[in-house]
């Protein structure tokens, strides 16, 4: 054979079995902590992969791919659940209890054991059949809710809602009794937080907001120029400019269009925010700032724990504190617009070239009671959440008939915000959460908003010239402060402890209410 | 409380345990075949999910995401491997043997058991440590190969190659001895195909190609106009036009740019082809046709087996027969260009408006011995593959020193194609395969090309007016014929049986050689 060489390597010298000896596990891999860590990495990895599948489905997947995508996401969830409830994980957690008690509770190892024990203990309470049934119910309810919302037909949605509530009751029954059954649902979204505490904070907020809104509702701020023609091309460039200005490491972020904005990603170096561009509004700009805040949280978790469950978010409320901080405290503040407004005008000279900064600033902060939560301004937003939180507790405690929800919804909208709900699509059917069985989720939006103000004020105490930095377009100090105080800890602590370590106290509505009074109590612009 | 209703639903009526009774497995789920099917779905699902992660990494992932992506893909592979080698799968396969023997071998159930037994039996032979070591070696060799290729430094790559070969020898040693050790490697890519058969077919091809190429090599076809400035925008539209013209179901395909083109997707309704646009060439057009062929195979598998291992591709060779058929038999044929050339000219009037069809057709079929396999023309391509196939057998059988490979490579390129290799980047280092441990893969490229001609000629016998259909831009009959004869069967049969069911015989080089003689033996255009 041409080119062949006599006397080369002897043929097939290795043996199959020989290999095993090459890669014996190192001693450390065999200890219980390393084993638990390895399990934890798998669980977290499956979650990260599922996030990518969801992101892909909501942004770029060929639409027909939906037929198999649900099954693939379900498979990952099932595998993750199987890993988590594996009796071997329980055994490792038992074996590790003495070690955990001997460790500094702030250590990563202690936190890993603590967090995984929490997750394991909760997961084993729920029979796989119930978990599967909840997932199936959510999947089946999704198109029903879409149709019901599109046709404003609550009766169509009612059976799906009844099933979701029934399943949540069964879910509650899997756990030891608590003061409030609702506590068990809340704990999934805002760990170790009690309904009674939320009720107390929300009552304090409601007592201030209802009169404040009544006082502000007849303001005459002109915001008509925000409904102009804003071509998508410059909006895309603008969103990228804002994300790059707020800052991140290179080669780590994407922004993509989607129907309902969200932030996602597969790890600290793969952050994906999404937004929805409207051709007649700048809404996507503020929603991009919001999602930037979520993305930055995931981006700045400590690298050495980012692949573990302790490297995730502490709670939905803490997550929301990050998004609200960038959207509202930065993005609706005057210092930011002193810096950024000329840049915005340069992108839309025809639409905004003749609008002065003070008029623009007043317009983006206009208080206007309205029907839809996700489009509500900073002041009225809280009452949308409080209404839902109250209703959910009534639902879980059986104090309302589900068929009565539209009537009750509409009555409270009139009472809290003074608006009349024209149909259920703009009322009780507007949010996706209940169709997916997500009862107990809504309160985290307002808890996060409240905490965002606490964080901002603490930051303003500690970061010299905070407003001046923002006014110069410098955001590094904000990123660093949030990174050190909040992001780096990931999920090592429950949300109130996470907050306490950042600002010195647990949640407190007073700074939030003072901020709203200060910003909105008098006209925000001449 | 406002709006609360007295006497609603009783609180917390369900109980956790009650749920289990609701969703008892149906009797059929408990039988062994259904259990095996459920395992098979999980294995296949994990593979499909891994495909998405690879696609994402190669197209749109923020580059820094690579740091965790390898681990996530590895996790999915590991979970799939664990599912496959699970002793319970072995037990189910044993239990199902009598059923399998009682079933029609063509039935889906018999095929599923057969294919899963094959996969299980192969997988359990390989110790997890060896599998992990091979994956690690491939991951670690990837950047080394890139660097070695970029600097044309074979010595840099040699240690990685030695490790890859060593691991492949160990892999071979895990299996029962065969006539040729290389058979074991080949079987992973082209199941149940023997080195001796490939050697015989390739010898037949080589004997014809070497003189044919010598005869054609001094042709004076002008193809200078193919190196013009072709802006990317129209190229993107052109690729979409071709994929839509060749045809697919709506809402199911994507085309994205990438470095090295490939076809992928997560299921029959989510097909993703990729291409690389060069600003000075139409290469992406032909590469898109090629990937269309791969994509269509995956797109047209029977829906009811698409989520199972039997719903995948029969082999890499059969896969390549599909891509080559669309790229060469359709896409480099005169009937297609009679239809499509005016459309191409309309997209590039300045570049091609003055070039007549016969000159264009001659240029895209110009035979020109060259250095790089993936850019080779239809005639010389085969010798690139044969060279690699011969070298791989020498490597596996220890007939060459690995350090001698550059010299041997260059000698054979001179001998087979009459070209001088200027450096190893344009020689032995050009392909990624060996760095990834993929020894035994190359031959499938030529086997597929040979089979593509057999398929085309059979189709021409059975589909009336095949050329006339192509000339009218009608491809439905081609899609349907391939769908029924090849795609629908998925992986139910090994490649040669898949081919036999489509064309009546197993692989045969004569139609391929006759096609080349017919098309290239005389000048293809005036």
Short mmCIF file of N, CA and C in Angstrom, two decimals, chain A residues 344-477:
data_model
loop_
_atom_site.label_atom_id
_atom_site.label_comp_id
_atom_site.label_asym_id
_atom_site.label_seq_id
_atom_site.Cartn_x
_atom_site.Cartn_y
_atom_site.Cartn_z
N UNK A 344 -31.36 59.73 23.64
CA UNK A 344 -32.67 59.28 23.15
C UNK A 344 -33.19 60.22 22.07
N UNK A 345 -33.02 61.51 22.30
CA UNK A 345 -33.48 62.48 21.29
C UNK A 345 -32.74 62.29 19.98
N UNK A 346 -31.45 61.94 20.07
CA UNK A 346 -30.67 61.76 18.84
C UNK A 346 -31.21 60.58 18.03
N UNK A 347 -31.75 59.58 18.72
CA UNK A 347 -32.31 58.43 17.99
C UNK A 347 -33.68 58.76 17.41
N UNK A 348 -34.41 59.65 18.07
CA UNK A 348 -35.76 59.99 17.61
C UNK A 348 -35.92 61.51 17.55
N UNK A 349 -35.15 62.14 16.66
CA UNK A 349 -35.17 63.61 16.64
C UNK A 349 -36.55 64.16 16.25
N UNK A 350 -37.22 63.50 15.33
CA UNK A 350 -38.53 64.00 14.91
C UNK A 350 -39.56 63.89 16.01
N UNK A 351 -39.49 62.82 16.77
CA UNK A 351 -40.50 62.56 17.78
C UNK A 351 -40.24 63.33 19.09
N UNK A 352 -38.95 63.48 19.45
CA UNK A 352 -38.65 64.02 20.78
C UNK A 352 -37.76 65.25 20.74
N UNK A 353 -37.30 65.64 19.54
CA UNK A 353 -36.38 66.77 19.44
C UNK A 353 -36.96 68.04 20.04
N UNK A 354 -38.27 68.20 19.95
CA UNK A 354 -38.89 69.42 20.46
C UNK A 354 -39.45 69.29 21.86
N UNK A 355 -39.23 68.14 22.48
CA UNK A 355 -39.77 67.93 23.84
C UNK A 355 -38.65 68.16 24.85
N UNK A 356 -38.86 69.07 25.76
CA UNK A 356 -37.85 69.38 26.78
C UNK A 356 -37.73 68.23 27.78
N UNK A 357 -36.57 68.17 28.43
CA UNK A 357 -36.34 67.11 29.40
C UNK A 357 -37.41 67.08 30.48
N UNK A 358 -37.81 68.22 31.02
CA UNK A 358 -38.75 68.19 32.15
C UNK A 358 -40.11 67.65 31.71
N UNK A 359 -40.50 67.96 30.48
CA UNK A 359 -41.78 67.43 29.99
C UNK A 359 -41.67 65.92 29.77
N UNK A 360 -40.54 65.48 29.23
CA UNK A 360 -40.35 64.04 29.03
C UNK A 360 -40.34 63.31 30.37
N UNK A 361 -39.60 63.87 31.33
CA UNK A 361 -39.50 63.23 32.64
C UNK A 361 -40.87 63.14 33.31
N UNK A 362 -41.66 64.18 33.20
CA UNK A 362 -43.00 64.16 33.78
C UNK A 362 -43.86 63.10 33.09
N UNK A 363 -43.70 63.00 31.79
CA UNK A 363 -44.56 62.07 31.03
C UNK A 363 -44.25 60.63 31.39
N UNK A 364 -42.96 60.28 31.52
CA UNK A 364 -42.67 58.87 31.82
C UNK A 364 -42.98 58.52 33.26
N UNK A 365 -43.31 59.52 34.06
CA UNK A 365 -43.68 59.28 35.46
C UNK A 365 -45.13 59.66 35.74
N UNK A 366 -45.92 59.76 34.69
CA UNK A 366 -47.31 60.16 34.87
C UNK A 366 -48.08 59.09 35.65
N UNK A 367 -48.83 59.53 36.64
CA UNK A 367 -49.66 58.61 37.41
C UNK A 367 -51.06 58.58 36.81
N UNK A 368 -51.48 57.41 36.45
CA UNK A 368 -52.74 57.27 35.72
C UNK A 368 -53.34 55.91 36.03
N UNK A 369 -54.30 55.84 36.93
CA UNK A 369 -54.91 54.53 37.22
C UNK A 369 -55.38 53.88 35.94
N UNK A 370 -55.09 52.58 35.82
CA UNK A 370 -55.41 51.90 34.57
C UNK A 370 -55.74 50.44 34.85
N UNK A 371 -56.06 49.72 33.82
CA UNK A 371 -56.63 48.37 33.98
C UNK A 371 -55.58 47.28 34.08
N UNK A 372 -54.43 47.47 33.42
CA UNK A 372 -53.50 46.36 33.21
C UNK A 372 -52.27 46.52 34.11
N UNK A 373 -52.03 45.50 34.92
CA UNK A 373 -50.93 45.56 35.87
C UNK A 373 -49.59 45.85 35.21
N UNK A 374 -49.27 45.09 34.14
CA UNK A 374 -47.91 45.20 33.60
C UNK A 374 -47.66 46.54 32.93
N UNK A 375 -48.71 47.35 32.72
CA UNK A 375 -48.49 48.67 32.16
C UNK A 375 -48.70 49.77 33.20
N UNK A 376 -48.86 49.39 34.45
CA UNK A 376 -49.17 50.38 35.48
C UNK A 376 -47.93 51.21 35.81
N UNK A 377 -48.17 52.46 36.23
CA UNK A 377 -47.08 53.32 36.67
C UNK A 377 -46.61 52.90 38.06
N UNK A 378 -45.52 53.56 38.51
CA UNK A 378 -44.91 53.19 39.80
C UNK A 378 -45.87 53.31 40.98
N UNK A 379 -46.78 54.26 40.94
CA UNK A 379 -47.63 54.50 42.11
C UNK A 379 -48.81 53.53 42.15
N UNK A 380 -49.45 53.35 41.04
CA UNK A 380 -50.66 52.51 41.05
C UNK A 380 -50.32 51.02 41.03
N UNK A 381 -49.09 50.69 40.61
CA UNK A 381 -48.71 49.28 40.46
C UNK A 381 -49.02 48.45 41.71
N UNK A 382 -48.69 49.01 42.86
CA UNK A 382 -48.85 48.26 44.10
C UNK A 382 -50.27 47.78 44.33
N UNK A 383 -51.24 48.59 43.98
CA UNK A 383 -52.63 48.19 44.25
C UNK A 383 -53.07 47.04 43.34
N UNK A 384 -52.53 46.98 42.12
CA UNK A 384 -52.81 45.82 41.26
C UNK A 384 -52.35 44.53 41.95
N UNK A 385 -51.18 44.61 42.57
CA UNK A 385 -50.64 43.41 43.22
C UNK A 385 -51.44 43.07 44.48
N UNK A 386 -51.74 44.10 45.26
CA UNK A 386 -52.46 43.86 46.52
C UNK A 386 -53.82 43.22 46.24
N UNK A 387 -54.50 43.71 45.20
CA UNK A 387 -55.78 43.11 44.82
C UNK A 387 -55.64 41.61 44.58
N UNK A 388 -54.61 41.22 43.84
CA UNK A 388 -54.42 39.80 43.52
C UNK A 388 -54.05 38.99 44.76
N UNK A 389 -53.18 39.57 45.58
CA UNK A 389 -52.77 38.88 46.81
C UNK A 389 -53.99 38.62 47.71
N UNK A 390 -54.83 39.61 47.83
CA UNK A 390 -56.03 39.43 48.67
C UNK A 390 -56.95 38.38 48.08
N UNK A 391 -57.15 38.44 46.78
CA UNK A 391 -58.03 37.46 46.13
C UNK A 391 -57.49 36.04 46.28
N UNK A 392 -56.19 35.88 46.12
CA UNK A 392 -55.60 34.54 46.23
C UNK A 392 -55.83 33.95 47.61
N UNK A 393 -55.69 34.78 48.62
CA UNK A 393 -55.92 34.26 49.97
C UNK A 393 -57.38 33.87 50.15
N UNK A 394 -58.28 34.66 49.59
CA UNK A 394 -59.69 34.31 49.66
C UNK A 394 -59.96 32.99 48.93
N UNK A 395 -59.28 32.81 47.80
CA UNK A 395 -59.47 31.59 47.01
C UNK A 395 -58.97 30.38 47.80
N UNK A 396 -57.76 30.49 48.32
CA UNK A 396 -57.17 29.34 49.01
C UNK A 396 -57.95 29.01 50.28
N UNK A 397 -58.46 30.03 50.93
CA UNK A 397 -59.21 29.80 52.16
C UNK A 397 -60.70 29.55 51.90
N UNK A 398 -61.07 29.47 50.63
CA UNK A 398 -62.46 29.15 50.31
C UNK A 398 -63.45 30.25 50.67
N UNK A 399 -62.98 31.47 50.67
CA UNK A 399 -63.88 32.57 51.03
C UNK A 399 -64.57 33.17 49.82
N UNK A 400 -64.22 32.72 48.65
CA UNK A 400 -64.93 33.19 47.43
C UNK A 400 -65.30 31.99 46.57
N UNK A 401 -66.39 32.11 45.86
CA UNK A 401 -66.70 31.18 44.79
C UNK A 401 -65.88 31.61 43.58
N UNK A 402 -65.24 30.68 42.91
CA UNK A 402 -64.41 31.07 41.76
C UNK A 402 -65.25 31.73 40.67
N UNK A 403 -66.50 31.30 40.54
CA UNK A 403 -67.35 31.90 39.50
C UNK A 403 -67.66 33.36 39.81
N UNK A 404 -67.45 33.77 41.07
CA UNK A 404 -67.70 35.16 41.44
C UNK A 404 -66.51 36.07 41.20
N UNK A 405 -65.37 35.49 40.81
CA UNK A 405 -64.15 36.29 40.73
C UNK A 405 -64.27 37.53 39.84
N UNK A 406 -64.89 37.41 38.65
CA UNK A 406 -64.96 38.62 37.82
C UNK A 406 -65.66 39.78 38.53
N UNK A 407 -66.78 39.48 39.19
CA UNK A 407 -67.52 40.54 39.88
C UNK A 407 -66.66 41.17 40.98
N UNK A 408 -66.03 40.30 41.77
CA UNK A 408 -65.23 40.80 42.89
C UNK A 408 -64.05 41.62 42.38
N UNK A 409 -63.40 41.08 41.34
CA UNK A 409 -62.27 41.79 40.71
C UNK A 409 -62.68 43.22 40.34
N UNK A 410 -63.81 43.28 39.62
CA UNK A 410 -64.23 44.58 39.09
C UNK A 410 -64.60 45.55 40.21
N UNK A 411 -65.23 45.02 41.25
CA UNK A 411 -65.58 45.87 42.39
C UNK A 411 -64.33 46.46 43.05
N UNK A 412 -63.32 45.61 43.21
CA UNK A 412 -62.13 46.12 43.89
C UNK A 412 -61.33 47.08 43.02
N UNK A 413 -61.32 46.85 41.73
CA UNK A 413 -60.63 47.80 40.83
C UNK A 413 -61.26 49.19 40.96
N UNK A 414 -62.58 49.19 41.04
CA UNK A 414 -63.28 50.47 41.23
C UNK A 414 -62.90 51.09 42.58
N UNK A 415 -62.87 50.24 43.61
CA UNK A 415 -62.61 50.73 44.95
C UNK A 415 -61.16 51.23 45.12
N UNK A 416 -60.18 50.44 44.60
CA UNK A 416 -58.78 50.79 44.84
C UNK A 416 -58.27 51.84 43.87
N UNK A 417 -58.69 51.71 42.61
CA UNK A 417 -58.08 52.56 41.58
C UNK A 417 -59.07 53.47 40.88
N UNK A 418 -60.35 53.29 41.21
CA UNK A 418 -61.35 54.15 40.59
C UNK A 418 -61.51 53.92 39.11
N UNK A 419 -61.19 52.72 38.64
CA UNK A 419 -61.37 52.45 37.21
C UNK A 419 -62.45 51.39 37.01
N UNK A 420 -63.12 51.50 35.89
CA UNK A 420 -64.20 50.57 35.57
C UNK A 420 -63.66 49.53 34.59
N UNK A 421 -63.84 48.26 34.90
CA UNK A 421 -63.31 47.19 34.05
C UNK A 421 -64.34 46.88 32.96
N UNK A 422 -63.97 47.08 31.69
CA UNK A 422 -64.96 46.91 30.62
C UNK A 422 -65.25 45.44 30.31
N UNK A 423 -64.26 44.57 30.48
CA UNK A 423 -64.47 43.15 30.19
C UNK A 423 -63.40 42.35 30.92
N UNK A 424 -63.58 41.02 30.99
CA UNK A 424 -62.67 40.20 31.80
C UNK A 424 -61.27 40.10 31.20
N UNK A 425 -61.17 40.29 29.87
CA UNK A 425 -59.84 40.29 29.26
C UNK A 425 -58.98 41.40 29.87
N UNK A 426 -59.62 42.53 30.21
CA UNK A 426 -58.91 43.63 30.85
C UNK A 426 -59.08 43.57 32.36
N UNK A 427 -59.56 42.45 32.85
CA UNK A 427 -59.75 42.28 34.29
C UNK A 427 -59.13 40.99 34.76
N UNK A 428 -59.97 40.11 35.25
CA UNK A 428 -59.50 38.92 35.94
C UNK A 428 -58.74 37.95 35.04
N UNK A 429 -58.89 38.08 33.72
CA UNK A 429 -58.22 37.15 32.80
C UNK A 429 -56.87 37.67 32.30
N UNK A 430 -56.43 38.83 32.77
CA UNK A 430 -55.26 39.45 32.12
C UNK A 430 -53.94 38.73 32.38
N UNK A 431 -53.79 38.06 33.51
CA UNK A 431 -52.49 37.45 33.86
C UNK A 431 -52.47 35.94 33.60
N UNK A 432 -51.33 35.45 33.21
CA UNK A 432 -51.17 34.04 32.89
C UNK A 432 -51.05 33.16 34.15
N UNK A 433 -50.67 33.77 35.27
CA UNK A 433 -50.19 32.99 36.43
C UNK A 433 -51.13 31.88 36.88
N UNK A 434 -52.39 32.21 37.09
CA UNK A 434 -53.29 31.21 37.66
C UNK A 434 -53.48 30.03 36.73
N UNK A 435 -53.46 30.29 35.42
CA UNK A 435 -53.62 29.17 34.48
C UNK A 435 -52.49 28.17 34.66
N UNK A 436 -51.32 28.66 35.04
CA UNK A 436 -50.17 27.78 35.24
C UNK A 436 -50.10 27.24 36.67
N UNK A 437 -51.14 27.52 37.45
CA UNK A 437 -51.15 27.04 38.84
C UNK A 437 -50.29 27.88 39.76
N UNK A 438 -49.81 29.04 39.28
CA UNK A 438 -48.89 29.85 40.08
C UNK A 438 -49.66 30.76 41.03
N UNK A 439 -50.21 30.17 42.07
CA UNK A 439 -50.91 30.93 43.09
C UNK A 439 -49.92 31.17 44.23
N UNK A 440 -49.74 32.44 44.59
CA UNK A 440 -48.75 32.77 45.62
C UNK A 440 -47.58 33.55 45.05
N UNK A 441 -47.62 33.81 43.78
CA UNK A 441 -46.50 34.43 43.05
C UNK A 441 -46.60 35.96 43.08
N UNK A 442 -47.83 36.48 42.92
CA UNK A 442 -47.99 37.91 42.66
C UNK A 442 -47.35 38.82 43.71
N UNK A 443 -47.47 38.43 44.98
CA UNK A 443 -47.01 39.35 46.03
C UNK A 443 -45.53 39.68 45.87
N UNK A 444 -44.78 38.74 45.26
CA UNK A 444 -43.33 38.99 45.14
C UNK A 444 -43.02 40.23 44.30
N UNK A 445 -43.94 40.59 43.40
CA UNK A 445 -43.72 41.80 42.58
C UNK A 445 -43.66 43.04 43.47
N UNK A 446 -44.56 43.12 44.42
CA UNK A 446 -44.59 44.32 45.26
C UNK A 446 -43.54 44.22 46.37
N UNK A 447 -43.33 43.03 46.89
CA UNK A 447 -42.26 42.88 47.89
C UNK A 447 -40.93 43.31 47.28
N UNK A 448 -40.70 42.91 46.04
CA UNK A 448 -39.46 43.29 45.37
C UNK A 448 -39.37 44.79 45.18
N UNK A 449 -40.48 45.40 44.80
CA UNK A 449 -40.49 46.85 44.58
C UNK A 449 -40.16 47.58 45.88
N UNK A 450 -40.76 47.12 46.97
CA UNK A 450 -40.48 47.72 48.28
C UNK A 450 -38.99 47.58 48.62
N UNK A 451 -38.46 46.39 48.41
CA UNK A 451 -37.05 46.15 48.75
C UNK A 451 -36.11 46.93 47.85
N UNK A 452 -36.54 47.18 46.61
CA UNK A 452 -35.66 47.91 45.69
C UNK A 452 -35.34 49.30 46.25
N UNK A 453 -36.31 49.90 46.91
CA UNK A 453 -36.08 51.24 47.48
C UNK A 453 -35.15 51.15 48.69
N UNK A 454 -35.33 50.11 49.50
CA UNK A 454 -34.41 49.93 50.63
C UNK A 454 -32.97 49.77 50.14
N UNK A 455 -32.81 48.99 49.10
CA UNK A 455 -31.46 48.78 48.55
C UNK A 455 -30.89 50.08 48.01
N UNK A 456 -31.71 50.81 47.28
CA UNK A 456 -31.23 52.04 46.67
C UNK A 456 -30.80 53.05 47.73
N UNK A 457 -31.58 53.15 48.79
CA UNK A 457 -31.25 54.16 49.80
C UNK A 457 -29.99 53.76 50.56
N UNK A 458 -29.82 52.48 50.79
CA UNK A 458 -28.59 52.04 51.45
C UNK A 458 -27.39 52.31 50.54
N UNK A 459 -27.58 52.04 49.27
CA UNK A 459 -26.51 52.28 48.31
C UNK A 459 -26.16 53.77 48.29
N UNK A 460 -27.18 54.61 48.33
CA UNK A 460 -26.94 56.05 48.30
C UNK A 460 -26.16 56.51 49.53
N UNK A 461 -26.36 55.81 50.66
CA UNK A 461 -25.56 56.13 51.85
C UNK A 461 -24.10 55.75 51.66
N UNK A 462 -23.88 54.65 50.97
CA UNK A 462 -22.54 54.06 50.95
C UNK A 462 -21.72 54.39 49.71
N UNK A 463 -22.40 54.66 48.61
CA UNK A 463 -21.68 54.98 47.38
C UNK A 463 -21.66 56.50 47.24
N UNK A 464 -20.48 57.09 47.34
CA UNK A 464 -20.43 58.56 47.26
C UNK A 464 -20.97 59.08 45.93
N UNK A 465 -21.71 60.14 45.99
CA UNK A 465 -22.20 60.82 44.78
C UNK A 465 -22.95 59.89 43.84
N UNK A 466 -23.89 59.14 44.40
CA UNK A 466 -24.60 58.17 43.57
C UNK A 466 -25.33 58.86 42.41
N UNK A 467 -26.10 59.90 42.73
CA UNK A 467 -26.85 60.59 41.67
C UNK A 467 -25.91 61.18 40.62
N UNK A 468 -24.80 61.73 41.10
CA UNK A 468 -23.86 62.34 40.16
C UNK A 468 -23.26 61.29 39.22
N UNK A 469 -23.00 60.13 39.76
CA UNK A 469 -22.47 59.06 38.91
C UNK A 469 -23.48 58.72 37.81
N UNK A 470 -24.73 58.54 38.23
CA UNK A 470 -25.77 58.21 37.25
C UNK A 470 -25.85 59.32 36.20
N UNK A 471 -25.76 60.55 36.68
CA UNK A 471 -25.87 61.69 35.76
C UNK A 471 -24.70 61.75 34.79
N UNK A 472 -23.57 61.11 35.16
CA UNK A 472 -22.44 61.03 34.24
C UNK A 472 -22.47 59.75 33.41
N UNK A 473 -23.52 58.94 33.59
CA UNK A 473 -23.61 57.67 32.85
C UNK A 473 -22.65 56.62 33.35
N UNK A 474 -22.33 56.70 34.65
CA UNK A 474 -21.40 55.73 35.24
C UNK A 474 -22.17 54.77 36.15
N UNK A 475 -22.15 53.49 35.82
CA UNK A 475 -22.97 52.53 36.56
C UNK A 475 -22.15 51.44 37.24
N UNK A 476 -20.83 51.54 37.07
CA UNK A 476 -19.97 50.49 37.63
C UNK A 476 -20.12 50.35 39.14
N UNK A 477 -20.23 51.48 39.84
CA UNK A 477 -20.32 51.42 41.30
C UNK A 477 -21.64 50.77 41.74
#
